[in-house]
GROMACS .gro file of C-alpha atoms in nm:
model
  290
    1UNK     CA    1   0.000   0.000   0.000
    2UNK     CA    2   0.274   0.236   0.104
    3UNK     CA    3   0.496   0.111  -0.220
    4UNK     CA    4   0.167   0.244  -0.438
    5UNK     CA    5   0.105   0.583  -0.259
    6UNK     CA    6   0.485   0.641  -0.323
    7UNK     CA    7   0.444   0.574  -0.712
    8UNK     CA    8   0.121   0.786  -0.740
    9UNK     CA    9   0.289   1.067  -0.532
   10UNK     CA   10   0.611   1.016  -0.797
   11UNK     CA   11   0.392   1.032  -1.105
   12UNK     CA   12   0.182   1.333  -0.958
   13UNK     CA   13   0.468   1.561  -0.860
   14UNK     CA   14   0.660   1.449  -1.243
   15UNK     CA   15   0.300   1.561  -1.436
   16UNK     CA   16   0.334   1.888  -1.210
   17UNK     CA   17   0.705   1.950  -1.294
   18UNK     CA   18   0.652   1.854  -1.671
   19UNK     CA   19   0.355   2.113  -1.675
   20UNK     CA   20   0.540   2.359  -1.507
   21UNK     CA   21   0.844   2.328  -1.768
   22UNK     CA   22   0.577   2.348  -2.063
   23UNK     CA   23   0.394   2.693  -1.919
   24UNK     CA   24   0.721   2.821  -1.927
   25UNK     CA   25   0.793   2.746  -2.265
   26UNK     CA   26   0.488   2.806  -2.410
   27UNK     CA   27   0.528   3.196  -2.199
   28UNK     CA   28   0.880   3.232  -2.304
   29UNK     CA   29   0.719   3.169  -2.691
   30UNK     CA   30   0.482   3.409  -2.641
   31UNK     CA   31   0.688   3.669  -2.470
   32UNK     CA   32   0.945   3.654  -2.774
   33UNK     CA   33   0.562   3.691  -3.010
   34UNK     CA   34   0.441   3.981  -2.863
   35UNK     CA   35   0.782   4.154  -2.764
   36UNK     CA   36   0.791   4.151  -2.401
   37UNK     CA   37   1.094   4.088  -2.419
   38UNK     CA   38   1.239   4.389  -2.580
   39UNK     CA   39   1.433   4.636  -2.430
   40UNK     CA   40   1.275   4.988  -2.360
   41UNK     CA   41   1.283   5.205  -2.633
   42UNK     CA   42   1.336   5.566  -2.753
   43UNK     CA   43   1.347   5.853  -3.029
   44UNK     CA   44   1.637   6.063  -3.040
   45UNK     CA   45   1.451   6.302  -3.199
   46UNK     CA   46   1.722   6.582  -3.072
   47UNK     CA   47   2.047   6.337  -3.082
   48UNK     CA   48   2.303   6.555  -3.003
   49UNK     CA   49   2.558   6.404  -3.170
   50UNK     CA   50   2.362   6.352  -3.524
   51UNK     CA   51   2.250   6.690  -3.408
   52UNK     CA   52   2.615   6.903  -3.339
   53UNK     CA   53   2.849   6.687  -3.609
   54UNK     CA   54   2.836   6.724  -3.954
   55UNK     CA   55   2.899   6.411  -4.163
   56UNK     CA   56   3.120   6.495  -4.489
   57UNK     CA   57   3.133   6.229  -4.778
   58UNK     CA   58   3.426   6.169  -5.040
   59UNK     CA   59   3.375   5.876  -5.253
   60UNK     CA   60   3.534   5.580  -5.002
   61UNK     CA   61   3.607   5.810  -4.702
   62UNK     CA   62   3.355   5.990  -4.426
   63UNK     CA   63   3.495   6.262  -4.152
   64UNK     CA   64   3.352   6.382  -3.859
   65UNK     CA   65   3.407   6.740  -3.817
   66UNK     CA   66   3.294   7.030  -3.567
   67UNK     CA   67   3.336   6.762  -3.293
   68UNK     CA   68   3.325   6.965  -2.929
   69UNK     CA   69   3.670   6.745  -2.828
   70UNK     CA   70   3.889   6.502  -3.016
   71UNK     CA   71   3.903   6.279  -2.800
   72UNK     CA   72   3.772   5.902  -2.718
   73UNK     CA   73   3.352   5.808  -2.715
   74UNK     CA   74   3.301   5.775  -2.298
   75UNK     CA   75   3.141   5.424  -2.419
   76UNK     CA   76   3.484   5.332  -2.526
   77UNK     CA   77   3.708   5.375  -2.224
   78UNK     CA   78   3.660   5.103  -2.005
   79UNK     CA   79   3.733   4.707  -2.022
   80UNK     CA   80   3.394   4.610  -2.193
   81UNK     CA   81   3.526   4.821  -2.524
   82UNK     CA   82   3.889   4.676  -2.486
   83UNK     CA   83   3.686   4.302  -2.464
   84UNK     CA   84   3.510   4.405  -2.757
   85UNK     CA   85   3.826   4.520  -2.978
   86UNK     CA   86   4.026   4.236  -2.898
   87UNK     CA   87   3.707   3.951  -2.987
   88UNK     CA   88   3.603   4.083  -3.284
   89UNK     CA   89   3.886   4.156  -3.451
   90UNK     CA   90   3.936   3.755  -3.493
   91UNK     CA   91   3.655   3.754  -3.699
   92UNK     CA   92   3.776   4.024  -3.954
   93UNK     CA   93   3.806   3.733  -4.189
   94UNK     CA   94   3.432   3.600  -4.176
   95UNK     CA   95   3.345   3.913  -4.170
   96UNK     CA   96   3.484   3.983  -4.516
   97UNK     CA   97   3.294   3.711  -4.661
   98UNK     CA   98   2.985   3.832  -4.590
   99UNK     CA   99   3.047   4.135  -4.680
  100UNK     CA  100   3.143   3.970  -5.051
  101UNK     CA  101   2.819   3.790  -5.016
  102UNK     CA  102   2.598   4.051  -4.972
  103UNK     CA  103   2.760   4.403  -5.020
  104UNK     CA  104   2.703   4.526  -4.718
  105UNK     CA  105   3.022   4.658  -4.532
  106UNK     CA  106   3.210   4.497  -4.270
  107UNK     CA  107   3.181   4.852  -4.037
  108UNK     CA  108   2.772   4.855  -4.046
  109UNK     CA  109   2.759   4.501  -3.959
  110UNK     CA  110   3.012   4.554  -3.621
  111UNK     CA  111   2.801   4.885  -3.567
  112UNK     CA  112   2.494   4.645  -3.483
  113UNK     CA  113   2.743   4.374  -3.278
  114UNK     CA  114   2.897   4.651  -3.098
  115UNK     CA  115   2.577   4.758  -2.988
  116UNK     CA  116   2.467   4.411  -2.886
  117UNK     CA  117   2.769   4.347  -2.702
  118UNK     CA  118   2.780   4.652  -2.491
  119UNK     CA  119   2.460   4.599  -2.387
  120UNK     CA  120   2.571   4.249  -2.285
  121UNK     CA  121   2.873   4.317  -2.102
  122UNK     CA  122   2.687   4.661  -1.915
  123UNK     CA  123   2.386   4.445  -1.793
  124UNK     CA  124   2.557   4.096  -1.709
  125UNK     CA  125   2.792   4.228  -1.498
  126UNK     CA  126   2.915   3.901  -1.325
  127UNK     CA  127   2.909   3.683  -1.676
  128UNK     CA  128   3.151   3.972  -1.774
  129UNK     CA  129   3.353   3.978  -1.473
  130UNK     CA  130   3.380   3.586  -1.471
  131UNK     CA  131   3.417   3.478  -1.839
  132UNK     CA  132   3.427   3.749  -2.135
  133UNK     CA  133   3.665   3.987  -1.981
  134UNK     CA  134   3.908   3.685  -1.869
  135UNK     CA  135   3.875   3.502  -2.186
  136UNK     CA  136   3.795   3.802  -2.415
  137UNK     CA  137   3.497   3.691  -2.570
  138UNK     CA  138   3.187   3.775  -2.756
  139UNK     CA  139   2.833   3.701  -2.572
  140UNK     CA  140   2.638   3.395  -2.728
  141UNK     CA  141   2.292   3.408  -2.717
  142UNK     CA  142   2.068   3.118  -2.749
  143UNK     CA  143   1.743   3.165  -2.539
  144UNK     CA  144   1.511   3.452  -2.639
  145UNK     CA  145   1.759   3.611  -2.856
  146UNK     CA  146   2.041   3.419  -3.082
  147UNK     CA  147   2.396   3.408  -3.153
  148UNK     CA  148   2.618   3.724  -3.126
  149UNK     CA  149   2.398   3.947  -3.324
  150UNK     CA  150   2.103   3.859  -3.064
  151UNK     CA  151   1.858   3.790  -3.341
  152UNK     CA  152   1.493   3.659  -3.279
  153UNK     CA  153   1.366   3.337  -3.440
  154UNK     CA  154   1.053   3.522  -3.616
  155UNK     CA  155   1.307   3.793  -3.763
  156UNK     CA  156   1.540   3.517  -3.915
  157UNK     CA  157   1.246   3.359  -4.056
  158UNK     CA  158   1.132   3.666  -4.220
  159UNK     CA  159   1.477   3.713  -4.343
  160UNK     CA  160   1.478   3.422  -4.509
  161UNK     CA  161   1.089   3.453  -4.650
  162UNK     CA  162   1.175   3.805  -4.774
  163UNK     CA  163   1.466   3.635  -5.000
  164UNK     CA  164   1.221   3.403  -5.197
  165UNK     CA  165   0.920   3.656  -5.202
  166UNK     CA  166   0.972   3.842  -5.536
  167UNK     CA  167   0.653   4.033  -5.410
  168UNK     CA  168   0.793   4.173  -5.072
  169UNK     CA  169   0.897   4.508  -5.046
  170UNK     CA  170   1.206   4.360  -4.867
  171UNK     CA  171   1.353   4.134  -5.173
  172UNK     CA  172   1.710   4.208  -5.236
  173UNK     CA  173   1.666   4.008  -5.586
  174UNK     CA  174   1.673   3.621  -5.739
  175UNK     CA  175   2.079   3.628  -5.750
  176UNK     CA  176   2.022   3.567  -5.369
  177UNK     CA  177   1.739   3.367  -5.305
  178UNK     CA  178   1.924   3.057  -5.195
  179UNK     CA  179   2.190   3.243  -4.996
  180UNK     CA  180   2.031   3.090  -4.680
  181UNK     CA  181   1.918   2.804  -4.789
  182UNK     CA  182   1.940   2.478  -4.542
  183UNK     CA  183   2.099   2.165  -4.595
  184UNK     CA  184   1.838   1.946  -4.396
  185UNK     CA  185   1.530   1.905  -4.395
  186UNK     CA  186   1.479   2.006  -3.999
  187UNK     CA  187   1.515   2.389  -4.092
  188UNK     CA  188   1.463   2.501  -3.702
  189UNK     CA  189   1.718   2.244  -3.595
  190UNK     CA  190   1.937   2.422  -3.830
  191UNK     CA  191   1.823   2.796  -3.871
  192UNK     CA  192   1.923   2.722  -3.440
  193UNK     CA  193   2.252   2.574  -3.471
  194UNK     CA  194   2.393   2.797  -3.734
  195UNK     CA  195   2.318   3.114  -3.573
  196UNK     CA  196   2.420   3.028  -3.245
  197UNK     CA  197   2.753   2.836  -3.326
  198UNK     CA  198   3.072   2.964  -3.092
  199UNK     CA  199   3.314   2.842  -3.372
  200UNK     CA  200   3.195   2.990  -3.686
  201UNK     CA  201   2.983   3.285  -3.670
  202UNK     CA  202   2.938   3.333  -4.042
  203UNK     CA  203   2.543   3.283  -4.029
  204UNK     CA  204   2.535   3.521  -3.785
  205UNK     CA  205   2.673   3.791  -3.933
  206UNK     CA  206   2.523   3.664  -4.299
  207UNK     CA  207   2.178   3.734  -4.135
  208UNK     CA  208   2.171   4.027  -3.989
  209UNK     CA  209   2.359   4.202  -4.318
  210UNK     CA  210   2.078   4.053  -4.546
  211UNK     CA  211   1.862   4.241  -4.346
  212UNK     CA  212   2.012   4.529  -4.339
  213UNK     CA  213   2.019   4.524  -4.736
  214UNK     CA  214   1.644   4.392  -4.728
  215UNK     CA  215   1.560   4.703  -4.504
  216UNK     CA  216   1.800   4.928  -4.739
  217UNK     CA  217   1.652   4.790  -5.077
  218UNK     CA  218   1.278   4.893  -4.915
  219UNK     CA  219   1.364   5.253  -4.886
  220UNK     CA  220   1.558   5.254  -5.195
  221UNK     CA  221   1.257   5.103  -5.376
  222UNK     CA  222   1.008   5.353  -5.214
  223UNK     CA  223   1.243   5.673  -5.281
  224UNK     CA  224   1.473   5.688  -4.987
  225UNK     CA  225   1.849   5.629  -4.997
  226UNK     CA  226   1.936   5.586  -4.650
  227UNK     CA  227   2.202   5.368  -4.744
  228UNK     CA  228   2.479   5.671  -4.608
  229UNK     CA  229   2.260   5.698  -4.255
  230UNK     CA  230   2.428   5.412  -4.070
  231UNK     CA  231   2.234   5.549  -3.760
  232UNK     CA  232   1.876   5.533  -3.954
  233UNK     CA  233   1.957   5.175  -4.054
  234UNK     CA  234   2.059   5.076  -3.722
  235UNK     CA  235   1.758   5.170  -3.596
  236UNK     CA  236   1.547   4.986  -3.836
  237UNK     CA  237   1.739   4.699  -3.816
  238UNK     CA  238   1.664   4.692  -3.422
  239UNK     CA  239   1.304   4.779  -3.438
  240UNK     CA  240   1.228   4.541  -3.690
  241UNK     CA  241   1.046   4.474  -4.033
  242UNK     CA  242   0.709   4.616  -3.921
  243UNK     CA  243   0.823   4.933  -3.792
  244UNK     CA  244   0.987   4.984  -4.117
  245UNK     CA  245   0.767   5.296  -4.274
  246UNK     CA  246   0.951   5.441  -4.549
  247UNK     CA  247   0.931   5.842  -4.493
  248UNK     CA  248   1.163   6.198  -4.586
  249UNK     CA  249   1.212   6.218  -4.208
  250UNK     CA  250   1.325   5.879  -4.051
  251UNK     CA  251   1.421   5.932  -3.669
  252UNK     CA  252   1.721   5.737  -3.466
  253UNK     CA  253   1.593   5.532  -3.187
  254UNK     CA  254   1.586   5.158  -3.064
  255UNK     CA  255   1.603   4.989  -2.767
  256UNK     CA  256   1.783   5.184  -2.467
  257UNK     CA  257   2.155   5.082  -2.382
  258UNK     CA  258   2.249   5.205  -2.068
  259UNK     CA  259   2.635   5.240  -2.021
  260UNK     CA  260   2.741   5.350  -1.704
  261UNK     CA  261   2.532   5.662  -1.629
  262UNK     CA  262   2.427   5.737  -1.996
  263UNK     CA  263   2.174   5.592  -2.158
  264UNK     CA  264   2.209   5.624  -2.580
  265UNK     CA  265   1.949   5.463  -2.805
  266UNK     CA  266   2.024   5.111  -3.043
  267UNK     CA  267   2.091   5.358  -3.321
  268UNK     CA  268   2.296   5.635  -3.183
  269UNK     CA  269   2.526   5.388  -3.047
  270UNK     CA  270   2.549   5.224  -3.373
  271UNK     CA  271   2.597   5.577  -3.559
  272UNK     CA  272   2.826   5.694  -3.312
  273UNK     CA  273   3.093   5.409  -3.351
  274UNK     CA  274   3.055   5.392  -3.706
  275UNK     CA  275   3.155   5.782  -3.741
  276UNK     CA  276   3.452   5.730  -3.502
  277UNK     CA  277   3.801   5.622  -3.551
  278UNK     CA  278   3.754   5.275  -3.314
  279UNK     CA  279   3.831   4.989  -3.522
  280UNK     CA  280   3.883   5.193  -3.835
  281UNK     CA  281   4.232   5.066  -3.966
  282UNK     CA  282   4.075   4.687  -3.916
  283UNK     CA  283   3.697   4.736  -4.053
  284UNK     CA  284   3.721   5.098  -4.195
  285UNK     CA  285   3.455   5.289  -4.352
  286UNK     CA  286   3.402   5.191  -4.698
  287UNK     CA  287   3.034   5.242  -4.870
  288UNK     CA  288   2.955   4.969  -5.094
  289UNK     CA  289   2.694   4.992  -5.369
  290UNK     CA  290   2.341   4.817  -5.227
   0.00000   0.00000   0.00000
């Protein structure tokens, strides 16, 4: 009798625990859906420094001039930024190769990881302390947001739809339809595993530059080149394909990053290191035709 109550007590509490672990799936799902789990966002409708540097063009070089003090961005002295230089400069290479795949420069592409990374090391303060400061490393992500880039699942999909769609606003033409194509037939198994892989982080990169030359080609298509406002397409890129309104007055905003006591938006960041002179010599700033 006492052997029986045991095994009903056993199978009652593993039904509650295997219930438990599925509402908490099933929320985490729906949290990603409906974007509760995005960060808080702003405009920068007044960004100061948008707003009090002006950006001269040449043909393959930009310059910021009028700049108060020549001196280092405050988000770049500290260890996170050091971390930062010294990890992604090993991936120059793969970097180069999807910038051949898809013409999108190398420097927009670390603009966005930049971003992404700061925000990482700024908010997991004893993950940084413990393992990406010691080792130098980039943050993998592989819960509600993926690999280095910290892309969702439903943006990658729509990536990846927008490529085959002739139809979408967002199609970047047949000569890459198949550049993310899978090689199984489990394409979630895969789209996963790609994206979040510590050794090669080609389809990480891969993805988030065909979106930013999906999200490039839209405004191009509807009258807009924005392809010179590194700051407007960060922004897009963050907020996502929805909130992508082709207009003559685009705003920078995004998610909040808070880094130390200043809080900048996902697209001033991104503008801001692009303009600068970090990283220049290794990922400098050359505009590529979209």
């Amino acid at each position: 009798m006492q052997t029986r109550r045991g095994i009903n007590l056993f199978f009652r509490f593993a039904i509650y625990f295997f219930a438990l672990i599925g509402f908490i799936l099933t929320a985490g799902y729906f949290a990603v859906k409906w974007e509760l789990t995005n960060s808080n966002s702003r405009i920068d409708e007044q960004d100061s420094f948008f707003q009090d540097n002006a950006v001269v063009k040449s043909d393959q070089s930009y310059a910021v001039v009028n700049s108060a003090k020549n001196e280092s961005p405050e988000w770049s002295r500290g260890d996170e930024w050091l971390v930062f230089k010294t990890a992604v400069i090993k991936d120059r290479e793969t970097l180069k190769k999807v910038e051949s795949a898809t013409g999108i420069e190398s420097r927009l592409v670390v603009s966005l990881l930049a971003v992404e990374q700061l925000r990482l090391y700024h908010t997991n303060r004893e993950l940084f302390k413990k393992v990406f400061y010691p080792l130098k490393l980039l943050g993998n992500q592989s819960q509600f947001s993926w690999g280095v880039m910290g892309l969702k699942q439903d943006t990658t999909v729509q990536i990846e739809n927008h490529l085959k769609d002739s139809e979408s606003p967002f199609y970047i033409g047949e000569g890459y339809e198949n550049l993310l194509d899978f090689k199984s037939d489990n394409s979630g198994k895969e789209r996963f595993e790609r994206i979040i892989d510590e050794h090669d982080r080609y389809y990480s990169y891969l993805y988030a530059a065909v979106h930013l030359k999906q999200i490039i080609t839209q405004w191009k298509n509807a009258g807009y080149d924005i392809s010179d406002r590194p700051e407007i397409i960060s922004t897009l890129f963050n907020i996502g394909f929805q909130n992508s309104k082709p207009n003559t007055n685009p705003k920078v905003g995004g998610a909040e990053i808070k880094i130390k006591n200043k809080v900048y938006s996902f697209g001033s960041l991104a503008g801001e290191f692009y303009y600068s002179n970090e990283l220049l010599e290794e990922f400098p700033r050359d505009r590529l035709e979209i």
